[in-house]
Short mmCIF file of C-alpha atoms in Angstrom, two decimals:
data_model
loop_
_atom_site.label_atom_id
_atom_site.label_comp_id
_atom_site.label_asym_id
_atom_site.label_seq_id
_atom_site.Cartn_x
_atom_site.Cartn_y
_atom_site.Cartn_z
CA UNK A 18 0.00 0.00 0.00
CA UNK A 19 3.05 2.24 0.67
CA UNK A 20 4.34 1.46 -2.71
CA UNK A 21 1.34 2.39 -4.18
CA UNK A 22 1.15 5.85 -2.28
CA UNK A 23 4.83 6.55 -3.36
CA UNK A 24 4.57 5.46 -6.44
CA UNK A 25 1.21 8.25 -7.17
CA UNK A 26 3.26 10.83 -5.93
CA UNK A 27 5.85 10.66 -8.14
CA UNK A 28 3.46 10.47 -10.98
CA UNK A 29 2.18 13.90 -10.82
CA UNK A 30 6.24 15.44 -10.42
CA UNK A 31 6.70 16.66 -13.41
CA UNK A 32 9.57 15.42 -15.58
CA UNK A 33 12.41 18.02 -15.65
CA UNK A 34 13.27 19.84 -19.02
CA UNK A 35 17.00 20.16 -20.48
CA UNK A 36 18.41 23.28 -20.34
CA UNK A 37 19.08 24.85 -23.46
CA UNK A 38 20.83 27.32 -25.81
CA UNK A 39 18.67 30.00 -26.74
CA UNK A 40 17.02 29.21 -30.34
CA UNK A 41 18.36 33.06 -31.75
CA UNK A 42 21.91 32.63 -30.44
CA UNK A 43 22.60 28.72 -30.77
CA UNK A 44 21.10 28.60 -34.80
CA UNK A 45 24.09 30.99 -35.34
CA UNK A 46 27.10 28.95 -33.57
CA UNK A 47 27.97 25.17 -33.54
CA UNK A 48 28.03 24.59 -29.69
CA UNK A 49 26.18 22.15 -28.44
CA UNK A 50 22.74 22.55 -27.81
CA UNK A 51 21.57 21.03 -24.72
CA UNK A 52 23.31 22.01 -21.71
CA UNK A 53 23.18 19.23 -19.21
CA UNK A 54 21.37 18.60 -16.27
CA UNK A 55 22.70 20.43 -13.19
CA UNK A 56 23.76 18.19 -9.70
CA UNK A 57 20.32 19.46 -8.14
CA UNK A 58 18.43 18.70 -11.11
CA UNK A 59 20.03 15.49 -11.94
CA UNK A 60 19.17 14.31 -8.26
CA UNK A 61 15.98 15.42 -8.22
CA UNK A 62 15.29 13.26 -11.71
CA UNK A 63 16.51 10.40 -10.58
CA UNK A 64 14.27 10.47 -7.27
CA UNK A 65 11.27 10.36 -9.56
CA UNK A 66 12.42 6.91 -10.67
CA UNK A 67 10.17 3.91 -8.80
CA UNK A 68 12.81 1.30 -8.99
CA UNK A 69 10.99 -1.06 -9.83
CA UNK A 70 11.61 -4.98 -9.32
CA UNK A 71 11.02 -5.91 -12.88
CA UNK A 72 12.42 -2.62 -14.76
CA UNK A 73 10.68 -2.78 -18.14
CA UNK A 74 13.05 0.13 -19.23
CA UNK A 75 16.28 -2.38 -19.49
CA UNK A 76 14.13 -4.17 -21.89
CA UNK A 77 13.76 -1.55 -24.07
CA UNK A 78 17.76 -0.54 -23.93
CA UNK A 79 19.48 -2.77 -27.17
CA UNK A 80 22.96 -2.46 -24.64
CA UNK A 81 20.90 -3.22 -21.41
CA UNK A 82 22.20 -0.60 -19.55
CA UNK A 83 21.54 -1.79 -15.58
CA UNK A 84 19.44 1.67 -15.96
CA UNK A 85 17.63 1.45 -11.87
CA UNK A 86 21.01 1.16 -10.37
CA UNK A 87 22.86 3.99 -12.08
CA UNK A 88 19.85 6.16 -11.58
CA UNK A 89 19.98 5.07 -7.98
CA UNK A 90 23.40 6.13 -7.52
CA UNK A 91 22.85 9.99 -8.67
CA UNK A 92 19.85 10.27 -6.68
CA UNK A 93 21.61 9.45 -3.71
CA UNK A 94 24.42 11.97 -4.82
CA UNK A 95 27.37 8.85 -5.68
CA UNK A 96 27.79 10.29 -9.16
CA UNK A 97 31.17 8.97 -10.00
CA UNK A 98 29.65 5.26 -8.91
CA UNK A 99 26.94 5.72 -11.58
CA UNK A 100 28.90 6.49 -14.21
CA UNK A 101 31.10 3.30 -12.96
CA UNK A 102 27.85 1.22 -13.46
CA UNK A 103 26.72 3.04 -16.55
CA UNK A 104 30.48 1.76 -17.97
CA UNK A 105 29.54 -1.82 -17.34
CA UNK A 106 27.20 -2.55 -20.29
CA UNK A 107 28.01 1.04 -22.60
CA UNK A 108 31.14 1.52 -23.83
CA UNK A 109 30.42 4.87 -24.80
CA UNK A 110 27.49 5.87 -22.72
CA UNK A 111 28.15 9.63 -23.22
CA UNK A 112 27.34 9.37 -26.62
CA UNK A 113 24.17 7.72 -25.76
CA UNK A 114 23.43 10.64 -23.65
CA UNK A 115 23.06 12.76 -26.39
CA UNK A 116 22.00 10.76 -29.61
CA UNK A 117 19.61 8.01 -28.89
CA UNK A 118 15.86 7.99 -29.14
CA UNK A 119 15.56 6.94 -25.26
CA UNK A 120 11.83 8.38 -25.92
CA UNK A 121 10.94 4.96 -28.40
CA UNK A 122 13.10 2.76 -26.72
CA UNK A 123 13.91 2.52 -22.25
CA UNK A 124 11.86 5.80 -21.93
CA UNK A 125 9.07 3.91 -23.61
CA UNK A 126 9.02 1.44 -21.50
CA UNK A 127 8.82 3.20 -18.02
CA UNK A 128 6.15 2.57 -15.84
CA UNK A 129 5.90 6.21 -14.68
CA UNK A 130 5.04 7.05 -18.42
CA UNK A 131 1.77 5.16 -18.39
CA UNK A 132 0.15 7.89 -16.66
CA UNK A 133 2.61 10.71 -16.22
CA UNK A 134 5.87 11.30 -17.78
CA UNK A 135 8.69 8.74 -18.11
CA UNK A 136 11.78 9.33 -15.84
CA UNK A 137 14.47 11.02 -18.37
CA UNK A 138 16.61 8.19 -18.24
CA UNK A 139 18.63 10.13 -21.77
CA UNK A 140 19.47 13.05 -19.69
CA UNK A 141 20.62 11.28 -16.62
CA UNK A 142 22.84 8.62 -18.43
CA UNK A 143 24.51 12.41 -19.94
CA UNK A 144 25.00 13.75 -16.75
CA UNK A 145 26.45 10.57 -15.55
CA UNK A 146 28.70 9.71 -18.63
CA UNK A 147 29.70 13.38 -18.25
CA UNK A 148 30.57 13.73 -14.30
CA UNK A 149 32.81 10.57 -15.14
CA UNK A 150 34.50 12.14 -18.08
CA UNK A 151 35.45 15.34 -15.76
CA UNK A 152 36.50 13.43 -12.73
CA UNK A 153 39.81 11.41 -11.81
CA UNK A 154 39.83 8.58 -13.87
CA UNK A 155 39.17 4.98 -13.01
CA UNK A 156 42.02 2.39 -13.04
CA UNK A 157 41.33 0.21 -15.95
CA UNK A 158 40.92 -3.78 -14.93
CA UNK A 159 43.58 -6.34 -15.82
CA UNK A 160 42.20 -8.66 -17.42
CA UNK A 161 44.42 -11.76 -18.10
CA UNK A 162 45.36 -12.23 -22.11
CA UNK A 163 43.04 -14.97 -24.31
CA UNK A 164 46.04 -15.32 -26.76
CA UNK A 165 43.40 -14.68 -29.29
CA UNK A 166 43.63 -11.62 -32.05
CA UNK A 167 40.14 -10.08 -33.33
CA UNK A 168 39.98 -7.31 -36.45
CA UNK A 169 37.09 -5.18 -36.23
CA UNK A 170 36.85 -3.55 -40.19
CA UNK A 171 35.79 0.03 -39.18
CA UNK A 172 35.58 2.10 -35.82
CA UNK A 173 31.64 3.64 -35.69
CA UNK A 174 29.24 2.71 -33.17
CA UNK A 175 29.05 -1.11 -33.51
CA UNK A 176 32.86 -1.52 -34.21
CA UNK A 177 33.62 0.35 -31.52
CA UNK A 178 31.23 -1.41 -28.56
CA UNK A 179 32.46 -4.90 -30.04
CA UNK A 180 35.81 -3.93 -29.39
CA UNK A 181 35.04 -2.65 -25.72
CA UNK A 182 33.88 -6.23 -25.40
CA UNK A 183 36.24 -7.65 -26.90
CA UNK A 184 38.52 -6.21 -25.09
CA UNK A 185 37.18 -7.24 -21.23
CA UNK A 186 37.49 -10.47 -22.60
CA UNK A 187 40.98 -10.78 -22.73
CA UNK A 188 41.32 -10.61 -26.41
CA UNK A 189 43.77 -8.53 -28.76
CA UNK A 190 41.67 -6.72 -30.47
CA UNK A 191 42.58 -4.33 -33.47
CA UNK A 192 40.18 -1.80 -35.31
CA UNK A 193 40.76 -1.03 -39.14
CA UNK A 194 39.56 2.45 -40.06
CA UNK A 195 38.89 3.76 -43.29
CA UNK A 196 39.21 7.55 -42.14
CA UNK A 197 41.58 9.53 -40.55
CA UNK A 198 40.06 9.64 -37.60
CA UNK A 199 38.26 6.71 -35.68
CA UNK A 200 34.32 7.66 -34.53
CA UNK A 201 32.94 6.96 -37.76
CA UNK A 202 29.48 8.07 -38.11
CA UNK A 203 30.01 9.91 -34.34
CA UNK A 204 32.78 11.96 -36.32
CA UNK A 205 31.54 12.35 -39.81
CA UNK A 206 27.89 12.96 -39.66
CA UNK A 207 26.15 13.79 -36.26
CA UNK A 208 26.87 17.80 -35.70
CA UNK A 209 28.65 19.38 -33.59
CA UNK A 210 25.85 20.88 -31.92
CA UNK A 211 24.53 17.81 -31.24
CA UNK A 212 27.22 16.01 -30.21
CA UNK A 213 30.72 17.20 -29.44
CA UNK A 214 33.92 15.36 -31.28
CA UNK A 215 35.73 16.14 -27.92
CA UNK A 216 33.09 13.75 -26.37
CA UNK A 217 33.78 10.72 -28.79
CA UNK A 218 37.69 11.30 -28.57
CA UNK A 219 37.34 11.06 -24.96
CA UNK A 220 35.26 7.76 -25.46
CA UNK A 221 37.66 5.97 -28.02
CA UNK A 222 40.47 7.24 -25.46
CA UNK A 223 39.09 5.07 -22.90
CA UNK A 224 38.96 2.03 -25.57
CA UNK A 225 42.69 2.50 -26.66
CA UNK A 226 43.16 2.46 -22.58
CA UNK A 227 41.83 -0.62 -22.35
CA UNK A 228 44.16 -2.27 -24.74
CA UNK A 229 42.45 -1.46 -28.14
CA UNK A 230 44.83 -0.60 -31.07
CA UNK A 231 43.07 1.89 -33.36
CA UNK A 232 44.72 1.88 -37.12
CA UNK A 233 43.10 4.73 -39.72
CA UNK A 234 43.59 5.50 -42.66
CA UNK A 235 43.38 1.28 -44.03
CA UNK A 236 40.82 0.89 -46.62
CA UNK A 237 40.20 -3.09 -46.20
CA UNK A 238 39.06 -4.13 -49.66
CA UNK A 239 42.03 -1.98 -51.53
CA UNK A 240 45.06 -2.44 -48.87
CA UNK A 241 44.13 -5.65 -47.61
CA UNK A 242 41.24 -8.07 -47.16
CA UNK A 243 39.30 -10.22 -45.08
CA UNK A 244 40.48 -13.30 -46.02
CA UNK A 245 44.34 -11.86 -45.75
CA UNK A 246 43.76 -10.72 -42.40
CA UNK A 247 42.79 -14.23 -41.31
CA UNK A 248 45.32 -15.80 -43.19
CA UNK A 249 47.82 -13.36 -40.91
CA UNK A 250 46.66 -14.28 -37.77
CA UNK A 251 43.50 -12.76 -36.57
CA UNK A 252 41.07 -15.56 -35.10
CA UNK A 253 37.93 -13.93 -35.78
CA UNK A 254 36.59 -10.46 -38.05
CA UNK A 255 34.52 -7.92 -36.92
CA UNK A 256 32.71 -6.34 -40.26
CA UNK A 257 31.23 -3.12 -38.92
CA UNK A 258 31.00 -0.77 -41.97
CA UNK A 259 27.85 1.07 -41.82
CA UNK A 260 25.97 2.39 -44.34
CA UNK A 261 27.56 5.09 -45.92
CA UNK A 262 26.99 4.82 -49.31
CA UNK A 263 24.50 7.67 -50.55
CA UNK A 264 20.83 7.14 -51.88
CA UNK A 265 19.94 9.82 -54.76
CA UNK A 266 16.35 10.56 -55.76
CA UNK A 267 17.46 9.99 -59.48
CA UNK A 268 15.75 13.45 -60.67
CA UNK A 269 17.11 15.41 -63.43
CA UNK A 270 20.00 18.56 -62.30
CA UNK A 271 21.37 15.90 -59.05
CA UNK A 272 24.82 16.43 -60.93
CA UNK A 273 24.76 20.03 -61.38
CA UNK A 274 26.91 22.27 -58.95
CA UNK A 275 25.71 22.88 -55.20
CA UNK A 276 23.78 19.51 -54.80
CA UNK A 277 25.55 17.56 -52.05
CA UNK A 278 24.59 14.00 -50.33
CA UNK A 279 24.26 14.39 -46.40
CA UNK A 280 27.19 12.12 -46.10
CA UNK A 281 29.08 14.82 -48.17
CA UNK A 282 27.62 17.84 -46.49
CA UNK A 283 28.15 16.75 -43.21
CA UNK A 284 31.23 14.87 -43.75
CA UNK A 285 32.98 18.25 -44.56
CA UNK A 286 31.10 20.02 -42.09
CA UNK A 287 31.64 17.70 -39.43
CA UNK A 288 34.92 15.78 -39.89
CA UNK A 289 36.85 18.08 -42.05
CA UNK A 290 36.08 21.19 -40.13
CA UNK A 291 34.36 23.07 -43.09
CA UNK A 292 32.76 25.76 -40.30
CA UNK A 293 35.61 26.50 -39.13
CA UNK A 294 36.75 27.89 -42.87
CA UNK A 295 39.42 29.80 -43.51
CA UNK A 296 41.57 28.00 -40.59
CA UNK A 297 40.51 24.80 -41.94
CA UNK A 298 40.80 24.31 -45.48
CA UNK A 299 37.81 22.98 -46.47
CA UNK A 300 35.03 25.35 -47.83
CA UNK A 301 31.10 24.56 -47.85
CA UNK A 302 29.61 26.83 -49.94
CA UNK A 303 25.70 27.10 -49.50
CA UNK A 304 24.58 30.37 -50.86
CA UNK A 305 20.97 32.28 -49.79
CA UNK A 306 18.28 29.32 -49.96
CA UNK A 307 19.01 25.80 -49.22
CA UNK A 308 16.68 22.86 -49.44
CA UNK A 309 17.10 19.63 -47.76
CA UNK A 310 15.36 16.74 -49.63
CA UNK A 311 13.99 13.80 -46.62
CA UNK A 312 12.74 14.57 -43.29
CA UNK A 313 14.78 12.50 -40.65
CA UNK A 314 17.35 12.69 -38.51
CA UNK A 315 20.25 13.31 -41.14
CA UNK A 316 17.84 15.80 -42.74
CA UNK A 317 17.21 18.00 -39.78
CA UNK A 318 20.73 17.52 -38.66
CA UNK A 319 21.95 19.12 -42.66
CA UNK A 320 19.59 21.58 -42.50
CA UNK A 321 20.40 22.70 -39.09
CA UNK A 322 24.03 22.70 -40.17
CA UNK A 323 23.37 24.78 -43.30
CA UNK A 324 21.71 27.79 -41.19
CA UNK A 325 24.88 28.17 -39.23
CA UNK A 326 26.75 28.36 -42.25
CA UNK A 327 25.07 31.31 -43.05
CA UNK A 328 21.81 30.52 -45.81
CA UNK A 329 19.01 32.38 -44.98
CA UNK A 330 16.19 30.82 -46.08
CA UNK A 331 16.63 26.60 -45.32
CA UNK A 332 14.00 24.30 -46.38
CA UNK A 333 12.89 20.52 -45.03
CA UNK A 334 11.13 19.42 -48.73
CA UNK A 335 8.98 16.14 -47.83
CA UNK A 336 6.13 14.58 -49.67
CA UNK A 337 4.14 13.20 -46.87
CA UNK A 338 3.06 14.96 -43.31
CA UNK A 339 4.30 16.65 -40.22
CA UNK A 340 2.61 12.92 -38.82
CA UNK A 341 4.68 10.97 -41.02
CA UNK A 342 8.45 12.96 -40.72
CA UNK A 343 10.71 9.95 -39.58
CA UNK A 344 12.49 12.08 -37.13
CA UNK A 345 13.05 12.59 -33.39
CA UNK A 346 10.42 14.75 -32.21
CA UNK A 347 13.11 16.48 -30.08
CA UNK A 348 15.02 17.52 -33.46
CA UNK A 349 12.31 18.64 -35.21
CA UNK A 350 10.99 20.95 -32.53
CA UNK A 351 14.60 21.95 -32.41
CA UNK A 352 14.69 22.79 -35.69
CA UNK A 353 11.75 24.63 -36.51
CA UNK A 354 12.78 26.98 -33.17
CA UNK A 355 15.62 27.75 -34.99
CA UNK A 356 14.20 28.89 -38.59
CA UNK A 357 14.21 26.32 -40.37
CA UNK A 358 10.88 26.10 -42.89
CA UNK A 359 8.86 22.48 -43.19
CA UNK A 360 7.22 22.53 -47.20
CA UNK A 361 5.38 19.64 -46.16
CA UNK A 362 3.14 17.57 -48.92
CA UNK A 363 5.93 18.46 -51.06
CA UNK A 364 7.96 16.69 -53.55
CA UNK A 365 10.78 17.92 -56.28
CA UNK A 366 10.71 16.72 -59.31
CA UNK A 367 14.07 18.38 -61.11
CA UNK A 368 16.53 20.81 -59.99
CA UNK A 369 17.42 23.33 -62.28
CA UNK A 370 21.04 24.76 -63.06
CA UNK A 371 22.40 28.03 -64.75
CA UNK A 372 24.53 28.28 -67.74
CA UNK A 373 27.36 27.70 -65.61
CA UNK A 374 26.08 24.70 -64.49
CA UNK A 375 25.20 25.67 -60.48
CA UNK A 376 22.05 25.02 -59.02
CA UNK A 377 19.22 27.69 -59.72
CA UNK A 378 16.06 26.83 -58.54
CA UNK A 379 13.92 23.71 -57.73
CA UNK A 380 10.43 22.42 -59.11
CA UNK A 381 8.30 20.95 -57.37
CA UNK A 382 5.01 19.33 -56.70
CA UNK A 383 2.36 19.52 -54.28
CA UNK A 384 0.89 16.33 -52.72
CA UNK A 385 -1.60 14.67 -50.47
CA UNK A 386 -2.11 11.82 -48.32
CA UNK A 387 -3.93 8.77 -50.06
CA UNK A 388 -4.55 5.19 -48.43
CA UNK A 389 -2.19 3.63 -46.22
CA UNK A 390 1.01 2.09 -48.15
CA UNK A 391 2.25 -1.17 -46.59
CA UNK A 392 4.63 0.74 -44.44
CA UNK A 393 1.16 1.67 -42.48
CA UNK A 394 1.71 5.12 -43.41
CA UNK A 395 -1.06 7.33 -45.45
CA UNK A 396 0.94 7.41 -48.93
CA UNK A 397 1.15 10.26 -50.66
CA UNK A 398 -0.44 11.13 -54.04
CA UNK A 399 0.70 13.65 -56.26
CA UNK A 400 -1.96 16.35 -57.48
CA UNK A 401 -1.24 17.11 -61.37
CA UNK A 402 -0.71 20.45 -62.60
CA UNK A 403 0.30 21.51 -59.10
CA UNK A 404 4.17 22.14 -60.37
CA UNK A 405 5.91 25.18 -58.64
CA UNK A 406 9.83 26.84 -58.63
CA UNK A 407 11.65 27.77 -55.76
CA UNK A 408 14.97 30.11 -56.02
CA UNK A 409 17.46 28.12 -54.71
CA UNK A 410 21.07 28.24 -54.50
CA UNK A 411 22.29 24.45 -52.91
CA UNK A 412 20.65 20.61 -52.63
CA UNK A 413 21.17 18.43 -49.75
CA UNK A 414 19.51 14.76 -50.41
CA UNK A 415 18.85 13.37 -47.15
CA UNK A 416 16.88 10.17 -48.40
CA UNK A 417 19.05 7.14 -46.86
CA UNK A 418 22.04 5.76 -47.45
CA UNK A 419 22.87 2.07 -48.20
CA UNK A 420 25.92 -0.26 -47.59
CA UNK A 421 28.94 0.24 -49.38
CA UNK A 422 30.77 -2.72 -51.33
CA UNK A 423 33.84 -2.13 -51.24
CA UNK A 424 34.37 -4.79 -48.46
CA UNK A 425 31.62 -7.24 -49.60
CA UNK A 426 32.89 -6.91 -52.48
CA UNK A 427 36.76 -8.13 -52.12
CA UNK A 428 35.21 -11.04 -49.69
CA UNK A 429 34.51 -14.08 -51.68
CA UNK A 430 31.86 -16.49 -49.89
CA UNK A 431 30.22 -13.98 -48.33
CA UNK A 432 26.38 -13.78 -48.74
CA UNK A 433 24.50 -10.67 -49.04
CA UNK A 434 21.07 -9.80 -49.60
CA UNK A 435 19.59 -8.08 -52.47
CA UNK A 436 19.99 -4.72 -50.87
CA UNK A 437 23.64 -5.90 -50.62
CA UNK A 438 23.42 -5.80 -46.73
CA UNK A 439 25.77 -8.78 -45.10
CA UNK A 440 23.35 -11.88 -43.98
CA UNK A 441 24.65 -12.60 -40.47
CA UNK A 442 22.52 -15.20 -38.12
CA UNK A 443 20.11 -14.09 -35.95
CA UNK A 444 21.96 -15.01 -32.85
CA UNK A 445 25.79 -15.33 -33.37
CA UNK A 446 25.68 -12.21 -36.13
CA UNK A 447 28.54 -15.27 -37.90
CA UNK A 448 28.25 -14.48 -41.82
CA UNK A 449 28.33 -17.27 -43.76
CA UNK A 450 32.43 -17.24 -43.73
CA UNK A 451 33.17 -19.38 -40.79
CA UNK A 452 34.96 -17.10 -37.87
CA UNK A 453 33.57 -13.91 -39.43
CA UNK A 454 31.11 -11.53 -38.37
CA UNK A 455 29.09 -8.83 -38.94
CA UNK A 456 26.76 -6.34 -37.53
CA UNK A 457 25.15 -2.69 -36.90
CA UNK A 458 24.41 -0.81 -40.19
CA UNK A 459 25.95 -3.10 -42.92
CA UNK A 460 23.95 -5.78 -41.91
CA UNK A 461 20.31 -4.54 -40.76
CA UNK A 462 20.60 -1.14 -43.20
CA UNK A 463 20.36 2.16 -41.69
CA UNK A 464 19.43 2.68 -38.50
CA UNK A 465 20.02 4.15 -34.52
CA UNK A 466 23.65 4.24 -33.11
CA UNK A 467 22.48 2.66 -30.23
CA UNK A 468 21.01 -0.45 -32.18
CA UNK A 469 24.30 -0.45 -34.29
CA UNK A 470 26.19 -1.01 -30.77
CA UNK A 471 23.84 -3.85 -29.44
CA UNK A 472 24.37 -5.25 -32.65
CA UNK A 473 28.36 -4.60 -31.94
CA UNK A 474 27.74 -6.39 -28.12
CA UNK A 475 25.79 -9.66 -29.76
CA UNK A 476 28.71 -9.89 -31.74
CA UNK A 477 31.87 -9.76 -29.05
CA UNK A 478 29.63 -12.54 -27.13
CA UNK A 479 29.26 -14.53 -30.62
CA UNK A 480 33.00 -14.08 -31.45
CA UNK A 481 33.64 -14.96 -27.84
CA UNK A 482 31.65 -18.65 -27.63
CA UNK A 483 33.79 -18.66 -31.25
CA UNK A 484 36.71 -18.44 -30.07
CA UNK A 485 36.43 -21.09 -26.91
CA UNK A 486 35.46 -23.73 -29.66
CA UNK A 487 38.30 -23.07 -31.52
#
């Protein structure tokens, strides 16, 4: 009866907001957004959790994050002993923090959300991650050596959480990374704003201090290959590639001047430092108007991107409804606070250059919403004759990306799908290449950084069981 009592009073506290930039200054620098969670707030958060005996919210967590006992810790003020527990199942949980949809997966889940608001379990594993990141650091565990070597092809989110398992276990574990800088999609295409590279450096840091050996700049499928690096003495391969390869909408004008890919865009935004132009030497040019074809999370994050480089006028073009936008609510409230303009029911059709070849103008055309397609969505219908131009001066497509080959590819034996994703099983993530796996991105398509590092965990326990048959 007690329970019950406490249990109705924390229902009606209210959830606590993040603290944020305000919309007019922050759309006009690249720091991040949210501010954190204060000690007092942080504590008072986590007091609103129920701790319940069967927490529902671990089951929605793809890392299963022992969520009631690090929230337990901050509300009774131990703050360096929850981010000590956070460490135990996330490898990078200040990452997590700041990029996962918590609200469709643990948040989901809690009880208090039923008939109040969930417990912010996001913000709280921030201010966790974070308090551990500014305090003395832990001594790292000895673990005592398997005598087995593991090569993880590429260091993003699931390369990088296999390789924190990996690594507990004993094995020698060595990441190859295409760039010149390990993070992958953490690095390349999540802002600035939205998540700090100083944050994923720190992260990786604690990997390499764990025993991890990081090598960039080796393109596997031109340098060397899967098959060579077993041959040389790796017991078991990690392929954690991600999707990176581009989707176009395969209009006329995509190859005309000033129309970028959001891997492109954000890749010299992000990685290369292009707002930081002239002291880093690579220039994004984006003119007055911008338009930003696709409406998710790589769409809001380009357009977002392209008002602090200066356009005035930035557009989210998308053919179906403010219902249907595939993005975090979070980021698109963000977004439209900061200027950015939603032509919803809207699709182009061509994008049209000047005689010296740079992008002039779009066409498009108006829709509405028909029947539901077999995605359960209402599909959108076009409505002839409704054609209309919009001055425009650059062309972001943010409509998906896929894998790339170039490691599928070079590996003979392995099977892929007809998308050309990796077919891994179910439970082990082994391909069909005997002591190789695969997982995250390349494997399921696109989709969260926190389901690409589950995928990364399922795969250090399927290398491990591996690697004691061996």
């Amino acid at each position: 009866m007690a329970e019950n009592v406490e249990s109705t009073k924390k229902v009606k506290i209210p959830r606590h907001e993040m603290p944020c930039q305000d919309p007019q200054v922050r759309a006009h620098n690249f720091e991040e957004v949210a501010l954190g969670y204060s000690q007092e707030t942080a504590i008072e958060e986590a007091k609103r959790c129920l701790q319940c005996k069967k927490p529902l919210c671990r089951t929605g967590c793809p890392v299963e994050v022992l969520i009631p006992d690090f929230i337990k810790q901050i509300a009774e003020g131990d703050f360096q002993e929850a981010a000590k527990v956070l460490k135990v199942k996330n490898s990078l949980p200040a990452v997590c923090g700041r990029v996962c949809p918590q609200e469709s997966q643990c948040e989901s889940k809690c009880i208090l959300g039923i008939k109040g608001e969930s417990v912010a379990i996001g913000r709280l594993e921030r201010f966790a991650a974070d308090f551990g990141m500014k305090s003395e650091k832990a001594e790292m565990e000895k673990v005592e050596p398997s005598g087995k070597r593991v090569a993880i092809i590429g260091a993003g989110p699931s390369g990088l959480a296999c390789a924190g398992d990996l690594a507990k276990a004993g094995h020698a574990v060595t990441i190859f990374e295409a760039l010149h800088v390990a993070g992958g999609v953490l690095m390349y295409g999540i802002p600035q704003f939205r998540l700090p590279k100083e944050i994923v450096q720190t992260e990786i840091e604690n990997l390499k201090q764990m025993g991890v050996e990081i090598l960039t700049n080796q393109v596997v499928g031109k340098i060397t290959s899967v098959d060579e690096l077993m041959e040389n003495g790796y017991d078991a391969v990690f392929i954690g590639t991600g999707a990176g390869l581009p989707y176009f909408m395969d209009i006329p004008g995509e190859n005309l001047n000033g129309v970028y890919s959001a891997n492109e865009f954000l890749t010299r935004t992000n990685l290369m430092k292009g707002y930081k132009f002239p002291d880093y030497a690579t220039p994004v040019k984006v003119g007055k108007n911008v338009a930003v074809l696709g409406a998710g999370n790589v769409a809001m994050d380009s357009a977002r991107t392209a008002f602090r480089l200066g356009a005035e006028n930035v557009y989210i073009i998308y053919r179906r409804s403010r219902d249907e936008m595939p993005a975090r609510k979070e980021e698109l409230e963000h977004a439209e606070e900061e200027g950015i303009q939603f032509r919803l029911l809207t699709n182009p059709v061509s994008i049209e250059g000047d005689e010296r070849g740079w992008v002039k103008s779009l066409t498009c055309l108006r829709y509405e919403l028909g029947e539901p397609d077999a995605s359960g969505r209402r599909a959108p219908v076009a409505i002839k004759g409704s054609e209309f131009e919009i001055p425009m001066d650059t062309v972001v497509v943010a409509i998906g990306q896929g894998p790339n080959p170039l490691v599928t590819t070079s590996t003979p034996g392995l099977e892929l799908n007809k998308r050309g994703n990796i077919v891994a099983d179910a439970e082990t993530l082994m391909t069909s290449k005997p002591g190789v796996f695969a997982g995250g991105d390349i494997v399921t398509g696109a989709a969260t950084v926190i389901l690409a590092m589950g995928a990364g965990k399922k795969a250090a326990e399927g290398i491990n069981q591996y690697l004691k048959a061996k």
